[in-house]
XYZ file of C-alpha atoms in Angstrom:
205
model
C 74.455 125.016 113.956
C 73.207 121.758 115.699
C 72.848 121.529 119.808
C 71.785 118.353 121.697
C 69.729 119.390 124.846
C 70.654 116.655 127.234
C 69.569 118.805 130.258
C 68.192 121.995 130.867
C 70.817 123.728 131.957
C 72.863 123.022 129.055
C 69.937 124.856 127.348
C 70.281 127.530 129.776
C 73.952 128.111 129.410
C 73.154 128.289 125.674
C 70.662 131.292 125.833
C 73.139 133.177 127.964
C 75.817 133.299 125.412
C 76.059 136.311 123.660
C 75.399 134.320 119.951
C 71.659 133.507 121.558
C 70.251 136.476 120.400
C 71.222 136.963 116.945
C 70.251 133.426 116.013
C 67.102 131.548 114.712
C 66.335 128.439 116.692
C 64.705 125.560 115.804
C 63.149 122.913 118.244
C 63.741 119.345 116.977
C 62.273 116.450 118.813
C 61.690 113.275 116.787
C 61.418 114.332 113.373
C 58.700 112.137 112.739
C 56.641 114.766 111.215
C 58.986 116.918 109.442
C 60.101 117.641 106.243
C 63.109 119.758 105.518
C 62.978 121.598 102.089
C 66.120 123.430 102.467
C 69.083 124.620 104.721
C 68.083 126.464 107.948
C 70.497 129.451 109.058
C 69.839 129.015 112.525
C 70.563 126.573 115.851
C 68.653 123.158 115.811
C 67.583 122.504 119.372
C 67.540 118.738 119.562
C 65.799 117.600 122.889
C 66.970 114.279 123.899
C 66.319 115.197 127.786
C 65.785 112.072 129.516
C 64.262 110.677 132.250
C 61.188 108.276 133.589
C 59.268 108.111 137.492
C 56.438 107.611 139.230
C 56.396 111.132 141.597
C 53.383 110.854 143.453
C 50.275 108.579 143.780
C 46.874 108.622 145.552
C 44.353 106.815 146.212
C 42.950 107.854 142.946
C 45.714 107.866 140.867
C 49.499 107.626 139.881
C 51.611 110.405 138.669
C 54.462 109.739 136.502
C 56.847 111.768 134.739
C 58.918 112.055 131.573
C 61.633 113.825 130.209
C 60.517 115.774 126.768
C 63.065 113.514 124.608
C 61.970 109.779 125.670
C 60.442 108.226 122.758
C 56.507 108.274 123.159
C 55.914 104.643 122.588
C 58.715 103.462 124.502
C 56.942 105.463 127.743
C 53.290 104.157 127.141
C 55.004 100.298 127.335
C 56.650 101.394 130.500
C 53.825 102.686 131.974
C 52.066 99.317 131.435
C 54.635 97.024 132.209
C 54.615 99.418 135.928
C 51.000 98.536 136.161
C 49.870 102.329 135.607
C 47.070 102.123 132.802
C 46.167 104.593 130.819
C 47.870 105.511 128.286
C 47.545 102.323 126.354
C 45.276 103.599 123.076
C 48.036 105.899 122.416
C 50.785 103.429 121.494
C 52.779 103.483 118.222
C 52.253 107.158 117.855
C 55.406 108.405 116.520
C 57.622 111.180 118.270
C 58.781 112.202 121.851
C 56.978 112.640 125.229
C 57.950 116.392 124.942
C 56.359 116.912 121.385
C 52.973 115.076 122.604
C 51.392 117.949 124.708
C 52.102 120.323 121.377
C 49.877 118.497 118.974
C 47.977 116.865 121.902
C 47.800 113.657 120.364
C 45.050 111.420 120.436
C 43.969 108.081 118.717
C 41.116 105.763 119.732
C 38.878 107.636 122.016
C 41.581 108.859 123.872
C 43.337 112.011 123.673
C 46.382 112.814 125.882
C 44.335 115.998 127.266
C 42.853 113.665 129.574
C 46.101 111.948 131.066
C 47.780 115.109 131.532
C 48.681 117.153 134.630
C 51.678 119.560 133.695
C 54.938 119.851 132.231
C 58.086 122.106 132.317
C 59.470 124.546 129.590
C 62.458 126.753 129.570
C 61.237 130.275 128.031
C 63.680 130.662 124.833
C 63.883 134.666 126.169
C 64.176 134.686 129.713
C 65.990 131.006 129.981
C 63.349 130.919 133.062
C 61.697 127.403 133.529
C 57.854 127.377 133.571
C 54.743 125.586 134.530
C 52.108 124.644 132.646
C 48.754 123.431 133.736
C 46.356 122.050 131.375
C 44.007 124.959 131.366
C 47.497 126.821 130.651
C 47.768 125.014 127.261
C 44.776 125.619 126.191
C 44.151 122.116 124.654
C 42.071 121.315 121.637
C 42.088 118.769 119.153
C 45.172 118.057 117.994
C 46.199 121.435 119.345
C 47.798 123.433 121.678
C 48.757 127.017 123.009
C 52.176 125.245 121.993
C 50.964 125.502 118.299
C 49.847 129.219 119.129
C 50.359 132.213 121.063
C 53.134 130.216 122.380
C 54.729 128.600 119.363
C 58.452 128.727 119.038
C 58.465 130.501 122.772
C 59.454 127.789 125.199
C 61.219 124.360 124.914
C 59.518 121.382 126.636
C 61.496 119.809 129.017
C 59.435 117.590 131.188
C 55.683 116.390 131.027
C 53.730 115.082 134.373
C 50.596 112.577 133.777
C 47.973 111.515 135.734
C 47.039 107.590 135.289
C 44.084 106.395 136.812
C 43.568 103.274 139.589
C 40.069 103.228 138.294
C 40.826 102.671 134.850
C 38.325 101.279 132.184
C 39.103 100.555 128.689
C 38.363 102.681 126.327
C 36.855 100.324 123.572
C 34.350 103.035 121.668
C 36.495 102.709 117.976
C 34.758 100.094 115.664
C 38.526 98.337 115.018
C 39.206 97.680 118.831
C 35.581 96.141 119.146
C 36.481 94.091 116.442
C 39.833 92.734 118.252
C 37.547 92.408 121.114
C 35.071 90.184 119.461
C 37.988 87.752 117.842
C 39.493 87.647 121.231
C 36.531 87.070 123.093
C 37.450 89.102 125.851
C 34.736 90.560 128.053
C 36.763 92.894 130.340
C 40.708 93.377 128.602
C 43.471 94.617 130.210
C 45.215 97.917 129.519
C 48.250 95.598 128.105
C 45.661 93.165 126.103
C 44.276 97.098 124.843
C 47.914 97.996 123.876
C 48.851 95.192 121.913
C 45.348 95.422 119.990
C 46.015 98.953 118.961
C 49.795 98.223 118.282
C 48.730 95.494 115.841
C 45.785 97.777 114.077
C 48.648 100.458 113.589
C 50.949 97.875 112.359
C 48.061 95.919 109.631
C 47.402 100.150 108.415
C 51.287 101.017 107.527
């Protein structure tokens, strides 16, 4: 069986029928990173939830938040062409926003740990919605309470980040330095960072 989560409460409406129980479920986001070696006997949760904002901003920051099934490099660009750095080292990772706090992704001195402020997930059980802080998902590299004690427990539906005004590029990886040096650019922007990494990615595939 095969279910498109559009919105949460088509997820909820899901768990309350009386099938829920007696059926394996499967979270699907992207797909980037999966291989299927054979038929699964359960519901495929596909999260396609969508949605982009800026919800809040300070003087120190700007808060922005994305439904779990945007695609992850189509957010970062929008992010940048809003003027909210940030997230720019992170581009061209393959997947969705919502699979991003599982495997906490992270490329080029920057891991998404560090932009993150919280996110939503409907309890597969309970059909509840809950918050998550970071200390909550117990981040590590490239992991997550998500890959855990909580894995296969909750569907992401929403994740909140925290972009800062006083941003600084992150320039520590010895491939950006070089793009640095052949564009003889003392101080880059976050969209002059963003195209760099974009066209390492691209020159490694």
């Amino acid at each position: 069986w095969f279910a498109t989560i559009e919105t949460t409460a088509r997820l909820v409406a899901l768990i309350a029928t009386p099938e829920w129980r007696y059926l394996q479920h499967f979270v699907l986001g992207g797909g980037s990173n999966l291989i299927l070696t054979g038929n699964f006997e359960g519901l495929v949760l596909h999260v396609r939830i969508p949605g982009r904002e800026l919800v809040g901003e300070d003087a120190d920051a700007w808060t922005v938040r994305a439904g779990a099934g945007e695609n992850w490099h189509a957010f970062v660009r929008w992010t940048l062409e809003s003027g909210w750095p940030g997230l720019e080292n992170l581009s061209l990772i393959p997947g969705t926003v919502g699979a991003a706090p599982i495997q906490n992704i992270g490329a080029y001195g920057l891991e998404m740990a560090e932009r993150f402020l919280r996110l939503e997930a409907v309890d597969l059980e309970t059909g509840e919605t809950v918050l998550f802080d970071r200390a909550a998902c117990h981040f590590g590299y490239r992991d997550s309470a998500f890959k855990r004690e909580a894995a296969g427990r909750y569907l992401i539906s929403s994740v909140t980040f925290r972009l800062p005004k006083r941003w600084r590029p992150r320039l520590d990886y010895l491939d950006l330095q070089r793009k640095q040096a052949e564009e003889g650019v003392a101080q880059p922007s976050a969209r002059q960072v963003f195209d760099w990494v974009c066209a390492i990615r691209r020159a490694k595939l």
